[in-house]
Each structure stands twice: as C-alpha cells, then as structure tokens.
PDB file of C-alpha atoms and ligand atoms in Angstrom:
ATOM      1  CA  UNK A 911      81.746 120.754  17.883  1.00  0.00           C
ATOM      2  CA  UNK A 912      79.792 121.262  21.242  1.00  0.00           C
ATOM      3  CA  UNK A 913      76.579 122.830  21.404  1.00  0.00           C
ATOM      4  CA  UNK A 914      75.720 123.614  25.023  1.00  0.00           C
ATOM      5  CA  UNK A 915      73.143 126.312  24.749  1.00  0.00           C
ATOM      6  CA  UNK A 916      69.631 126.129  23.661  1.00  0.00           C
ATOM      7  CA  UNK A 917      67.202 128.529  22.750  1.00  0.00           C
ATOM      8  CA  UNK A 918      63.144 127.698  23.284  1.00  0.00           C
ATOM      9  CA  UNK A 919      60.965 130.156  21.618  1.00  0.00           C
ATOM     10  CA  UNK A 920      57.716 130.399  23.769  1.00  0.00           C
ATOM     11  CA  UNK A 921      56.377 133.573  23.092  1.00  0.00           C
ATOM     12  CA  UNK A 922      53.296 132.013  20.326  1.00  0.00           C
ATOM     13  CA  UNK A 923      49.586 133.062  21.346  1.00  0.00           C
ATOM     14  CA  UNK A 924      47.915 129.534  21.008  1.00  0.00           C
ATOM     15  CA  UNK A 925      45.061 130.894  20.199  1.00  0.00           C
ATOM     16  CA  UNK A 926      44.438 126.973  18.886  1.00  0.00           C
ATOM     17  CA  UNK A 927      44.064 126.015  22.554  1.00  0.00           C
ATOM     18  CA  UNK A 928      41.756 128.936  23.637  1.00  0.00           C
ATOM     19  CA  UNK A 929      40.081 128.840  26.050  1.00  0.00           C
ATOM     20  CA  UNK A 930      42.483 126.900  27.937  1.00  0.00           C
ATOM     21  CA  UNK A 931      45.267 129.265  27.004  1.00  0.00           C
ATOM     22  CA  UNK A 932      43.670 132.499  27.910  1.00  0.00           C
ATOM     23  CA  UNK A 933      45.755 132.683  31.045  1.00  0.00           C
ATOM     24  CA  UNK A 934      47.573 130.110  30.495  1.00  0.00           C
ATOM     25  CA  UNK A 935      50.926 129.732  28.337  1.00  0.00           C
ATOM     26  CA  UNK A 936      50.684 126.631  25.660  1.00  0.00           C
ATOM     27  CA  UNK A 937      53.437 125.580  25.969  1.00  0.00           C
ATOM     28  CA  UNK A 938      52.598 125.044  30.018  1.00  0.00           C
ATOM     29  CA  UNK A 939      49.677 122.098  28.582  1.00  0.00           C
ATOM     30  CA  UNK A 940      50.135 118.759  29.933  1.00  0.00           C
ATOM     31  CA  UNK A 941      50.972 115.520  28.151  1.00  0.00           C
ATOM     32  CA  UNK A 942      50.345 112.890  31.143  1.00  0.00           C
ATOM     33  CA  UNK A 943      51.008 115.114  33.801  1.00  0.00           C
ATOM     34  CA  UNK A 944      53.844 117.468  32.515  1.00  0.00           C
ATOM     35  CA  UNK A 945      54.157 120.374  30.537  1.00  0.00           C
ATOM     36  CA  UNK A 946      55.244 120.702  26.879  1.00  0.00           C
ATOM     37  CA  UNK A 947      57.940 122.765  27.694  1.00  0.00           C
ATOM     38  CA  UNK A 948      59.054 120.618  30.538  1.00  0.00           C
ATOM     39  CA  UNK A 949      59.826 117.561  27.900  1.00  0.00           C
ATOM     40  CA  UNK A 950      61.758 119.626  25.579  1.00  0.00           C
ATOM     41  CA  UNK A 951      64.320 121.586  28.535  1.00  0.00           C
ATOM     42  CA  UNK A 952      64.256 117.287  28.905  1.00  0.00           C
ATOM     43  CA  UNK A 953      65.415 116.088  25.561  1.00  0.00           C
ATOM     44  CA  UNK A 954      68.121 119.601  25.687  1.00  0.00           C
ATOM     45  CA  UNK A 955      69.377 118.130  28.771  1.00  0.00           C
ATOM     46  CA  UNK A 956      69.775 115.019  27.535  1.00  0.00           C
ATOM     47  CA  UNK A 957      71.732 115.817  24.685  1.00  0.00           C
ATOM     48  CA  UNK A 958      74.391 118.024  26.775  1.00  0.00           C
ATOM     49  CA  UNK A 959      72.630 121.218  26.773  1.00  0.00           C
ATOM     50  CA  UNK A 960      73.849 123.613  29.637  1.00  0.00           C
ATOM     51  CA  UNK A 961      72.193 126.965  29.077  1.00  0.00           C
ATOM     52  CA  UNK A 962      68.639 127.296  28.269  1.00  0.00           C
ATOM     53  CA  UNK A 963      67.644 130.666  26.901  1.00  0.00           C
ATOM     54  CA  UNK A 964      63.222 131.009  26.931  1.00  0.00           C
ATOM     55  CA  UNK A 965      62.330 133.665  24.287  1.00  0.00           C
ATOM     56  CA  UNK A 966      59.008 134.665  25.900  1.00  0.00           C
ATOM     57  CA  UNK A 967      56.299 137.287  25.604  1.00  0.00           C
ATOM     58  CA  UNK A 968      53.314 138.854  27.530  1.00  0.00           C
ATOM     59  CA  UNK A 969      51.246 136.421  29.944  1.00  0.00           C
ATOM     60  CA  UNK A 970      54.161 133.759  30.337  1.00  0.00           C
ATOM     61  CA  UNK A 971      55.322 133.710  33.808  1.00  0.00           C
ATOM     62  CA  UNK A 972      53.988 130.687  34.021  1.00  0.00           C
ATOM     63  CA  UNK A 973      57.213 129.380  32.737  1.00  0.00           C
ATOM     64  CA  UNK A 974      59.664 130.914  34.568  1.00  0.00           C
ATOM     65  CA  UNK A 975      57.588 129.767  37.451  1.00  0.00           C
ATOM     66  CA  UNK A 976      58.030 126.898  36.692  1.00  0.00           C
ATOM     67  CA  UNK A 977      61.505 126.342  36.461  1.00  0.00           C
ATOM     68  CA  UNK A 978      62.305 127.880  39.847  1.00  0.00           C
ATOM     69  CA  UNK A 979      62.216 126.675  43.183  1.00  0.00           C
ATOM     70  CA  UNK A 980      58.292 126.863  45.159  1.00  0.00           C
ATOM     71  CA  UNK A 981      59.318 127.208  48.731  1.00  0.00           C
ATOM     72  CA  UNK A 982      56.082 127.111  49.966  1.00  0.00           C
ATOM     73  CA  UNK A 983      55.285 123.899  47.585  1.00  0.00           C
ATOM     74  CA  UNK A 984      58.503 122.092  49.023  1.00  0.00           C
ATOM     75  CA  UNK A 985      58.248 123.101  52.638  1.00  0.00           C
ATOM     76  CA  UNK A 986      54.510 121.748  52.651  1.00  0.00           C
ATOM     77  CA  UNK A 987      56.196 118.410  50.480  1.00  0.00           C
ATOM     78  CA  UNK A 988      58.918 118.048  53.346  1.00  0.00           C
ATOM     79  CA  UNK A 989      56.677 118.752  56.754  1.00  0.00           C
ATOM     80  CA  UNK A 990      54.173 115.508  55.364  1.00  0.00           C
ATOM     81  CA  UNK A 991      56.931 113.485  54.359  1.00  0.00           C
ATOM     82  CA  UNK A 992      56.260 113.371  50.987  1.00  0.00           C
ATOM     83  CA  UNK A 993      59.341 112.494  49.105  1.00  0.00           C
ATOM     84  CA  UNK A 994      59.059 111.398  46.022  1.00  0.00           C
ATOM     85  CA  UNK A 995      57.282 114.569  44.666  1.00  0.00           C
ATOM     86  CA  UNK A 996      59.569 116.450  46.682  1.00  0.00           C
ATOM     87  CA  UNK A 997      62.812 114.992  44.747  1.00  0.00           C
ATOM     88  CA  UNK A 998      60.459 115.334  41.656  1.00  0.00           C
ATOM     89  CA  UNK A 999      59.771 118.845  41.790  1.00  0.00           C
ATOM     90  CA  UNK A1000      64.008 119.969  43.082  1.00  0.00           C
ATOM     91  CA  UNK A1001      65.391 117.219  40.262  1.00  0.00           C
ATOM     92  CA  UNK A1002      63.645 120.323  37.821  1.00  0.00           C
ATOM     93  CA  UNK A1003      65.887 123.096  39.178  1.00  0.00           C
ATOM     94  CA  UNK A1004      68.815 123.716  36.907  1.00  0.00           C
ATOM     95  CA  UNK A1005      72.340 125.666  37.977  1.00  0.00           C
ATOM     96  CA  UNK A1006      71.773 129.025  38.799  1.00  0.00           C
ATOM     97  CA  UNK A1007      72.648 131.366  36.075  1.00  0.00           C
ATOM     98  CA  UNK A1008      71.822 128.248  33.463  1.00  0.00           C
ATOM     99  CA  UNK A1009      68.252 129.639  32.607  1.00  0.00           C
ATOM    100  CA  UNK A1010      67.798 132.941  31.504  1.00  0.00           C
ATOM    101  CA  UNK A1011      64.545 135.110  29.980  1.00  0.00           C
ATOM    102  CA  UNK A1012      64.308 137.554  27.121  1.00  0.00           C
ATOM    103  CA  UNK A1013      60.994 139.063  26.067  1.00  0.00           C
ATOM    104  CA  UNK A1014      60.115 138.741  22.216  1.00  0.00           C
ATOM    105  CA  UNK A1015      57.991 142.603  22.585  1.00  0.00           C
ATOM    106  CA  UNK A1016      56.117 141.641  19.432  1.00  0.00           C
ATOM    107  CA  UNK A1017      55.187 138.302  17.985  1.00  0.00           C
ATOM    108  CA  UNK A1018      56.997 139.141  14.454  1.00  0.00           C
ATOM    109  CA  UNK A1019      57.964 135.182  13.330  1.00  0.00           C
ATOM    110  CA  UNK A1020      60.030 132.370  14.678  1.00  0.00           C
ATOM    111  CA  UNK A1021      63.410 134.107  13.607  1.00  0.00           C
ATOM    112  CA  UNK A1022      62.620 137.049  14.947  1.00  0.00           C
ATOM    113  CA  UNK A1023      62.356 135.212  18.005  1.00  0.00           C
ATOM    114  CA  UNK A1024      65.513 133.659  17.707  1.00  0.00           C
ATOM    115  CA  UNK A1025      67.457 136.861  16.917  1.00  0.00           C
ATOM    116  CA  UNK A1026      65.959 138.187  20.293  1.00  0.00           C
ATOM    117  CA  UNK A1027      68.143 135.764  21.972  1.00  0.00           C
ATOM    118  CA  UNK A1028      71.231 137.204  19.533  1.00  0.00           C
ATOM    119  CA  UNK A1029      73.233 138.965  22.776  1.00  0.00           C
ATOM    120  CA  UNK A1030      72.981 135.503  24.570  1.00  0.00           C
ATOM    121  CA  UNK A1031      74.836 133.334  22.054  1.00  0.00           C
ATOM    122  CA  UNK A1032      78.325 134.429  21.579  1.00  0.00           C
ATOM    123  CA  UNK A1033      79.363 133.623  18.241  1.00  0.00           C
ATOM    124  CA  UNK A1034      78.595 129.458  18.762  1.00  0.00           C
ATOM    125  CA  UNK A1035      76.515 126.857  17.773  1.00  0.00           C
ATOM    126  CA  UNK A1036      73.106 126.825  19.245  1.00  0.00           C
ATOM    127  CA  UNK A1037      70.106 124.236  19.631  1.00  0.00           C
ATOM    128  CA  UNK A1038      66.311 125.103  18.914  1.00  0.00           C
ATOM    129  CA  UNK A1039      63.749 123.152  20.380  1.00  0.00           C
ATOM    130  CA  UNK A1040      60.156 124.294  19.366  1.00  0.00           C
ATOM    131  CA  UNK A1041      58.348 122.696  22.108  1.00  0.00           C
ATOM    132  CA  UNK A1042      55.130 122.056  20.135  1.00  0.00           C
ATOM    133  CA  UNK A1043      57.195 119.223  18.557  1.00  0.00           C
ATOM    134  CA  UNK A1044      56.741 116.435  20.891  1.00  0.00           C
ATOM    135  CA  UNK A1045      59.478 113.165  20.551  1.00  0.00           C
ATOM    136  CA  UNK A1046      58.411 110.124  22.100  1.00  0.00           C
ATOM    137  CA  UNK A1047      61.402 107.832  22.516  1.00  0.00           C
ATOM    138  CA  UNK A1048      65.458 108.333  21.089  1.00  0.00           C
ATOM    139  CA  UNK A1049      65.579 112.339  22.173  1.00  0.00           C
ATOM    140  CA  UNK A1050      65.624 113.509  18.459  1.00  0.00           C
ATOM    141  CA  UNK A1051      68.573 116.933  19.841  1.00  0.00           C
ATOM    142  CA  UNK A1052      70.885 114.351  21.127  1.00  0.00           C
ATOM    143  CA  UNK A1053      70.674 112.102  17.675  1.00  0.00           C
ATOM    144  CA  UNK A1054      71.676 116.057  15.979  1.00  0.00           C
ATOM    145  CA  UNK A1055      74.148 116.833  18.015  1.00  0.00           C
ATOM    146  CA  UNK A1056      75.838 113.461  18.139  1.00  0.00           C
ATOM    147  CA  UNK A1057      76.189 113.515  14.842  1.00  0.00           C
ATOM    148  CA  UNK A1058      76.848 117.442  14.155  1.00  0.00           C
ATOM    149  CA  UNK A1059      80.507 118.667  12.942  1.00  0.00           C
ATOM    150  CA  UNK A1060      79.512 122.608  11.624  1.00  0.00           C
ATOM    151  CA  UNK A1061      77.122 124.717   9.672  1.00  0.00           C
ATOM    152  CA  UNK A1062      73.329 124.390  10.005  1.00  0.00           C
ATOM    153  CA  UNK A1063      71.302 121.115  10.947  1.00  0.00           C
ATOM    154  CA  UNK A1064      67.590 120.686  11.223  1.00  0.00           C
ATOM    155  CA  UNK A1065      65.219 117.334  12.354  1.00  0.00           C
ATOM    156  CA  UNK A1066      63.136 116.123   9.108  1.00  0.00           C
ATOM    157  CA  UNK A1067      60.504 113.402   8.526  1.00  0.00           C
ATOM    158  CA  UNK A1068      58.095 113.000   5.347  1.00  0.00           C
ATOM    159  CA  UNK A1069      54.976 114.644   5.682  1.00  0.00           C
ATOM    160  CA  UNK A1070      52.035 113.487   3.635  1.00  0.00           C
ATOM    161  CA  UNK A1071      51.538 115.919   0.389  1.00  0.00           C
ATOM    162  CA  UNK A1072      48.646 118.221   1.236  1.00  0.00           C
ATOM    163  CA  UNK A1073      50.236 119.285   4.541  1.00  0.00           C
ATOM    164  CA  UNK A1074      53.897 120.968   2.757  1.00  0.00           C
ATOM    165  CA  UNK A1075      52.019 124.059   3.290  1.00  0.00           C
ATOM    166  CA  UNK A1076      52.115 124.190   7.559  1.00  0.00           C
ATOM    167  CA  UNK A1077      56.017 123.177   7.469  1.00  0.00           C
ATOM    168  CA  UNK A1078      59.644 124.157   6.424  1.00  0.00           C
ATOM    169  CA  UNK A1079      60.399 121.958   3.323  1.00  0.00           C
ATOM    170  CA  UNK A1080      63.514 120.680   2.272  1.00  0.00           C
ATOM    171  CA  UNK A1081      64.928 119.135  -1.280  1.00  0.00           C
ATOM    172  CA  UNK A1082      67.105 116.727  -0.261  1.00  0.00           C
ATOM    173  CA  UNK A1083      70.441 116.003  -2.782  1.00  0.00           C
ATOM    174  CA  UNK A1084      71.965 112.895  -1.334  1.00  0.00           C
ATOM    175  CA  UNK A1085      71.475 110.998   2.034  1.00  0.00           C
ATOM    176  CA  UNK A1086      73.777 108.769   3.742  1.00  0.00           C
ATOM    177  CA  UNK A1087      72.087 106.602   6.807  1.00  0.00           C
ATOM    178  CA  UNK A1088      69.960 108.872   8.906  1.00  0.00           C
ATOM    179  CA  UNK A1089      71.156 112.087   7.649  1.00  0.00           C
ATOM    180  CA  UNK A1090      70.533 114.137   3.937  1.00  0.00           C
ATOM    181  CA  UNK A1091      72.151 116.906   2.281  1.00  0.00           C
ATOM    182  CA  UNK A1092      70.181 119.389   1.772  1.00  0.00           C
ATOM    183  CA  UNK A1093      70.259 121.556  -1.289  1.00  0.00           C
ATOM    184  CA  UNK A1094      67.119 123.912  -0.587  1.00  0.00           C
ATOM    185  CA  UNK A1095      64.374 125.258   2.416  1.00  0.00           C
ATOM    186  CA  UNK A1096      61.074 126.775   1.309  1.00  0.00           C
ATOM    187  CA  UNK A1097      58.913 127.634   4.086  1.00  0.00           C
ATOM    188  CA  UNK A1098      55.189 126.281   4.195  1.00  0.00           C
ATOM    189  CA  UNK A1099      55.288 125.702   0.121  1.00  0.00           C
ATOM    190  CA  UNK A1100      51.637 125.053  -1.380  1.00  0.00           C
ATOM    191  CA  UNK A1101      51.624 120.972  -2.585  1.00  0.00           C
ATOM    192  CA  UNK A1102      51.494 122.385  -6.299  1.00  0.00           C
ATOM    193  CA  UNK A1103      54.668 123.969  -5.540  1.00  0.00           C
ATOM    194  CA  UNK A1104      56.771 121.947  -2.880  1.00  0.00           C
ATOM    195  CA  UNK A1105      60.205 120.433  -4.050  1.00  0.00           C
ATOM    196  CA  UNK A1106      59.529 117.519  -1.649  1.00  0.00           C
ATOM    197  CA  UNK A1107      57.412 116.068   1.131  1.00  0.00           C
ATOM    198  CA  UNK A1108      60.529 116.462   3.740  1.00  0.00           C
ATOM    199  CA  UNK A1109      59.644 118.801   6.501  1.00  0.00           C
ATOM    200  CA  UNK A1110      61.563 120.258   9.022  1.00  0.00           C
ATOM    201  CA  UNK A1111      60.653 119.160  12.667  1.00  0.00           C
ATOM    202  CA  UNK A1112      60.913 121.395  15.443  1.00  0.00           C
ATOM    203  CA  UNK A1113      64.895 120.927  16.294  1.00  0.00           C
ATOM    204  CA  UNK A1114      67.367 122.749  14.931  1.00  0.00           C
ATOM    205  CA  UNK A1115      71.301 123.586  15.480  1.00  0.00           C
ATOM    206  CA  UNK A1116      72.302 127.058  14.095  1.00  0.00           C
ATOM    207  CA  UNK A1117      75.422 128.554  13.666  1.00  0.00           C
ATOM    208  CA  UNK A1118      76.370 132.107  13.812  1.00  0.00           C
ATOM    209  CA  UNK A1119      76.030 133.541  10.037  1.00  0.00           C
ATOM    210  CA  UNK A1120      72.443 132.145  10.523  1.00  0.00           C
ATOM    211  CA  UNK A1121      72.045 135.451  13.076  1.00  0.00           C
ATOM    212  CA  UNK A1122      73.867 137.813  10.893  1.00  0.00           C
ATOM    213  CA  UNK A1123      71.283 137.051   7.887  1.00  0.00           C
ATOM    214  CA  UNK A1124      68.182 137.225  10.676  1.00  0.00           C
ATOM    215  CA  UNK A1125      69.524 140.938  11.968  1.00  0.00           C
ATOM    216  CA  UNK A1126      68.387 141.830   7.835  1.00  0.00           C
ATOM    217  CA  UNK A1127      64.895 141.830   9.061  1.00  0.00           C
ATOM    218  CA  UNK A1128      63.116 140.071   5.771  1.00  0.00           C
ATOM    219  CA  UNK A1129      60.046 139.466   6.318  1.00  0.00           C
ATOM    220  CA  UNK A1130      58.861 135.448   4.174  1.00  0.00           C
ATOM    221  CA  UNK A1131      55.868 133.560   4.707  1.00  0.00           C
ATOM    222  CA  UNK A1132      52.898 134.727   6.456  1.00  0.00           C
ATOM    223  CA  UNK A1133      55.012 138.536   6.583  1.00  0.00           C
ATOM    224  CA  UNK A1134      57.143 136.775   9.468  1.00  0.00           C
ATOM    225  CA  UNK A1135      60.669 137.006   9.934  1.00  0.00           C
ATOM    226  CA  UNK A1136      60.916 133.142   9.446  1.00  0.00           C
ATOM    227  CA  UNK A1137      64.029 131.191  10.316  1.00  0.00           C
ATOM    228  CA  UNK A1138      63.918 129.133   7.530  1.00  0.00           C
ATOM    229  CA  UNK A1139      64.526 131.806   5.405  1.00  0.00           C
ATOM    230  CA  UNK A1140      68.254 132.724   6.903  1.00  0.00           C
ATOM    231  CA  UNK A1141      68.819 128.828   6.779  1.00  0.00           C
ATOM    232  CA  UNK A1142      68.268 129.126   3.056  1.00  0.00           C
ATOM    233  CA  UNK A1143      70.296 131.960   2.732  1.00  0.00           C
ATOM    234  CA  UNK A1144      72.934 130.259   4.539  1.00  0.00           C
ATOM    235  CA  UNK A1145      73.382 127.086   2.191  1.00  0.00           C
ATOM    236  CA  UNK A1146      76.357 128.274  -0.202  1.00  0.00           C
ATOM    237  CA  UNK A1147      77.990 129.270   2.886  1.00  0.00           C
ATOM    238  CA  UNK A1148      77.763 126.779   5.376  1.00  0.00           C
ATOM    239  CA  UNK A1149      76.837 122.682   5.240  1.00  0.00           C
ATOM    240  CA  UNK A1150      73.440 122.109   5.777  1.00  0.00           C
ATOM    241  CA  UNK A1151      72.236 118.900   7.036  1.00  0.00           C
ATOM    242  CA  UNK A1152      68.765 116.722   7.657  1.00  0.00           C
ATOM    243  CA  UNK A1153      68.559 114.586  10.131  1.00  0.00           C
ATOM    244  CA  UNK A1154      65.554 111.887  10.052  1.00  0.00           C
ATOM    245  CA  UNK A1155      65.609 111.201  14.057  1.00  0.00           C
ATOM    246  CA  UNK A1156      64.326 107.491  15.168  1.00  0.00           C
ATOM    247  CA  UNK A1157      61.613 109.222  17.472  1.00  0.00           C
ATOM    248  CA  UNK A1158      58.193 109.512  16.965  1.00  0.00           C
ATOM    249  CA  UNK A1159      56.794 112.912  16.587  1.00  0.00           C
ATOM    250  CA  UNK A1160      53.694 114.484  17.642  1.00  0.00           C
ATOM    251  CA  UNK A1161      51.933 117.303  16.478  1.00  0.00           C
ATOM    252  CA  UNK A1162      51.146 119.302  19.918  1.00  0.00           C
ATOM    253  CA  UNK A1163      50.132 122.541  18.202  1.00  0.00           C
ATOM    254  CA  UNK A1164      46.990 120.738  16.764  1.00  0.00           C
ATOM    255  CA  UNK A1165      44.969 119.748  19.222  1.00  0.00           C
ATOM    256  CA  UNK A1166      44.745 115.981  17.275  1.00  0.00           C
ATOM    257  CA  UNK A1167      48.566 115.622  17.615  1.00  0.00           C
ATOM    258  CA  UNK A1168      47.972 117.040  21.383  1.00  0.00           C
ATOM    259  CA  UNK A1169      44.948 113.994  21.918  1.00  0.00           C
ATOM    260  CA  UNK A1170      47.338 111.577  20.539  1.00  0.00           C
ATOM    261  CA  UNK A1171      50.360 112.348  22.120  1.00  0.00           C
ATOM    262  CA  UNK A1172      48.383 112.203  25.346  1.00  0.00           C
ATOM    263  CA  UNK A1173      47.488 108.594  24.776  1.00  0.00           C
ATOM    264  CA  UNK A1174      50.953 107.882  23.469  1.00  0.00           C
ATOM    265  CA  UNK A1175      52.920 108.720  26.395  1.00  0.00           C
ATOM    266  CA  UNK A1176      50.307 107.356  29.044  1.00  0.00           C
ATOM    267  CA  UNK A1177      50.681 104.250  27.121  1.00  0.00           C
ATOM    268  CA  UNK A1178      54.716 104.713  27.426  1.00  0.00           C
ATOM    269  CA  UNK A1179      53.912 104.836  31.294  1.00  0.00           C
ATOM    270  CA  UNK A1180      54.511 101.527  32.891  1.00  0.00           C
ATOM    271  CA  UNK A1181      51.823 102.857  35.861  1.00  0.00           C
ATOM    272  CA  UNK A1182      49.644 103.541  33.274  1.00  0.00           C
ATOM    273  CA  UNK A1183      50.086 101.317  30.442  1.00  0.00           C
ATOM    274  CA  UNK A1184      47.352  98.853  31.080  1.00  0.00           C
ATOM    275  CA  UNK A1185      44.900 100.680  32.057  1.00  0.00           C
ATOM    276  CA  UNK A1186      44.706 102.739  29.170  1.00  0.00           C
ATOM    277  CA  UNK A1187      45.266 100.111  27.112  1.00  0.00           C
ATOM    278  CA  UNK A1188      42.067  98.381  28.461  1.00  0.00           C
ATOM    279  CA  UNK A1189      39.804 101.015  28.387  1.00  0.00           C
ATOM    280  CA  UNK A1190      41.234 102.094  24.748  1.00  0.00           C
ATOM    281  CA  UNK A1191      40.088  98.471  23.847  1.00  0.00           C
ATOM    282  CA  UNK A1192      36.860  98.426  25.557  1.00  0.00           C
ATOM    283  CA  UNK A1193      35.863 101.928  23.940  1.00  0.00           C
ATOM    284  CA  UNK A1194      36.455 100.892  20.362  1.00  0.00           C
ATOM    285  CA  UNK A1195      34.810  97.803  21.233  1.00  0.00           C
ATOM    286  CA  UNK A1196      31.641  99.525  22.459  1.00  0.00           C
ATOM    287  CA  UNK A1197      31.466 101.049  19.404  1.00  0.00           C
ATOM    288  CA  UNK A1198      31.414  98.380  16.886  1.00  0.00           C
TER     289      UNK A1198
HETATM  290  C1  LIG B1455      57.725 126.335  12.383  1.00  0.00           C
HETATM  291  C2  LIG B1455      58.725 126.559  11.253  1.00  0.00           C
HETATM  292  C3  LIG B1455      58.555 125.496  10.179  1.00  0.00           C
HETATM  293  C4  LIG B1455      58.691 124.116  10.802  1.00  0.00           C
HETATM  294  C5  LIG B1455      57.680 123.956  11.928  1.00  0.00           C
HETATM  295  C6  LIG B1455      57.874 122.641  12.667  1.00  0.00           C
HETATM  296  O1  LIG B1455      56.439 126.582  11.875  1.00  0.00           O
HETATM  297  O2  LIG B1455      58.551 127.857  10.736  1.00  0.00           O
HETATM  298  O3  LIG B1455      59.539 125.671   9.183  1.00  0.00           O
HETATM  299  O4  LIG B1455      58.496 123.117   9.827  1.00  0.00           O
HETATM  300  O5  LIG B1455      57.809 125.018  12.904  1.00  0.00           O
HETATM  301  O6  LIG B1455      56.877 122.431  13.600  1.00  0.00           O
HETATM  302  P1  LIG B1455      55.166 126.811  12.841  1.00  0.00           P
HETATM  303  O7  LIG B1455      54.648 125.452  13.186  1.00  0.00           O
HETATM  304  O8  LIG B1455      55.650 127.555  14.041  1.00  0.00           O
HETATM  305  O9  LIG B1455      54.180 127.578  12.033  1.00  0.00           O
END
C-alpha cells in the first residue's frame, strides 16, 4: 500500500542542547553543514513521501523558514554568480501545498503530537520520522515502506541492556530476514523489567485505528500521551511489524550520538573524508 505522507514531530524543547537551543529549534542543529530536520524531509523523500506535515510548537519558525524560498538569499546567490549554492538552496523547495504546519499548543508526549496532525491524514497510512534519529547510509523509511503491505510498522535495532529504559521496546515472536513479528511494545521498560533489548528507532508507518486509540487521551510513561502505547493497543487488531534497517543510527538527542554523527557523516563526505580522517589519526596519536 502507498504511504505518501509523513508526519515530523518537532515541537520537543531540547533543553539537552541549551544553550544552543535557546533560540534556536533542535532539530535546526547541524550535522556537517545541514540541519537534522533537513536529513530526515531527505530520507521521506527518498522513500516516495509527497506531503510532509511539521507538528511544531512555540519558537520554531526556524523551520518553516527553512523550507521556503529566501528571495533576498537567492537574488544575492544569482547577481555574484554563485550557482552551485544557488541550485542547493531551490533543490530544498518542495511543491507548493506539499508542506504544511500545525502547532502542538502543549508539549503533552509524542502521540499527542501525532494526533495533532489527525485532520491532515485522511484515513491512510502515514510515515513518522523523529528527526533526532539520524541514518547514515540505506534510508531506513524507504527499507519500511518497500517492504510494508498494512497495519503498523516501526524501525528496531538491539540496544545494549541498561539503556531499555530511554526507548520503545519490543518482544519479538518470529523474524523472517530483516523484518520480526512483533507480539508486544512497552515504552522505556526498566532493564529488570524489559521483555527484550529490541528498541524502536525513530521511523514509524501508522495506520488509521492507531489515531482512533490516540484521540482516548491515556496518558503512559513519563504522564505523556506516548505513541507506543496506541501501537500496543493496536496489535490484536492490526499486523505489527519490526523492521531492523541496514543503516547506521545515531543518537542526535544526546549530544555523544550528536559528536559522533558529526564525525560520521564528514567522514561519509568525499571533500572531507581525508582530512578528518588525518587529523582524527593525528589526535589519538598525540595522545598516546
Ligand atoms: C521516542 C519514543 C520511543 C522511541 C524513541 C526513539 O522516545 O517514545 O518509543 O524508542 O523515540 O528515538 P523519545 O526519545 O522521544 O523519548
């Protein structure tokens, strides 16, 4: 079945990243020199995504900025002849009508978010990209949708045992190649308790019930409205699939994963690449 809309909750605080996001959304941080949010519209597009839907809150403009057209930045790009940015900068610009904005008033969990986007999504399948999960190579939406028939699917990778308690976990019942059946969600279980060390990546594809069980309003984990929650309550009803994705995956709500992801894709940079590489090597070497 086709999913062509996608849904990119950016209303969080990161008050992780403070004091660079003060005025500044998080999800508008670099990796290299482009924003978060910039490589997950990216990995949506590349999977067949034609309507992107930002659930946003208080101080980000920034990203609907972003996403439009900067006449006075491409006049002053075209009068000195500079191209390349030029083409860089109007290649961002999607269809008009394609991109729309609704404002999350309060920051009550991630499905809260997504239900804010309920009048947007008419009764189909829709993608989630949480754009603090950062995929370097195979886009990890595309692998989903690719192989996606119906009900609900969500990206997982194994998570090492003390950390169940910052993720959705899954217990898997059988797997077949890259994807698992999945016979329960718990969202950020304590290590005593988890089922599993399977966690669910930022990248899902939900189906319509999943907004029916949302509009109940229960609050879960943390007294959020958490999506994982109407995924679980979804599982008698619907399929509901894992899918390990061949990507790497960083961790750009930490600022660790954020460091390393950094280094990751400048290293993934063929303009970049060896120099990076060099000074990498002469930094650890200076230190033994
Ligand atoms: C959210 C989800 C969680 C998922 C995680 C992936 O948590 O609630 O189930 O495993 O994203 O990054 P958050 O990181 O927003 O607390």
């Amino acid at each position: 079945m086709n999913v062509k809309k996608a849904i990119f909750p950016v209303g969080g605080l990161g008050t992780r990243f403070l004091p660079a996001t003060k005025a500044l959304p998080k999800e508008m941080l670099p990796i290299v020199d482009k924003p978060l949010i910039q490589y997950a519209v990216e990995e949506a597009v590349a999977a067949g995504i034609e309507e992107f839907i930002f659930v946003t809150g208080r101080n980000k403009t920034a990203i609907e900025d972003h996403f439009d057209h900067s006449t006075e930045l491409e006049t002053a790009l075209l009068t000195k002849g500079k191209e390349e940015a030029l083409n860089l900068v109007q290649g961002m610009i999607h269809s008009p009508g394609s991109v729309s904005y609704v404002r999350q008033q309060e920051p009550a969990g991630l499905g809260h978010a997504i239900w804010c986007a309920r009048h947007q999504i008419a009764g189909e399948p829709v993608a989630v990209l949480l754009a603090d999960d950062l995929i370097l190579g195979t886009p990890a939406l595309k692998e989903m949708i690719d192989a996606y028939q119906s009900g609900n699917m969500v990206a997982v990778m194994n998570v090492p045992a003390d950390e169940t308690g910052s993720y959705g976990i899954v217990t898997p019942k059988d797997e077949a190649g890259q994807l698992v059946t999945i016979a329960d969600i718990v969202e950020k279980p304590d290590p005593e308790v988890a089922q599993s060390t399977l966690a669910v990546v930022g990248r899902y594809i939900i189906e319509p019930g999943v907004f029916d069980k949302l509009a109940e309003g229960r609050k879960g984990a943390g007294g959020e409205i958490q999506l994982t929650d109407s995924l679980a309550a979804r599982i008698s009803d619907v399929p509901f699939l894992g899918l390990r994705f061949s990507g790497e995956r960083f961790d750009c709500g930490s600022k660790l994963g954020f460091l390393k992801a950094n280094i990751a894709f400048a290293r993934s940079r063929p303009e970049l690449r060896d120099d990076i590489e060099k000074w990498l090597a002469n930094t650890l070497l200076s230190q033994k």
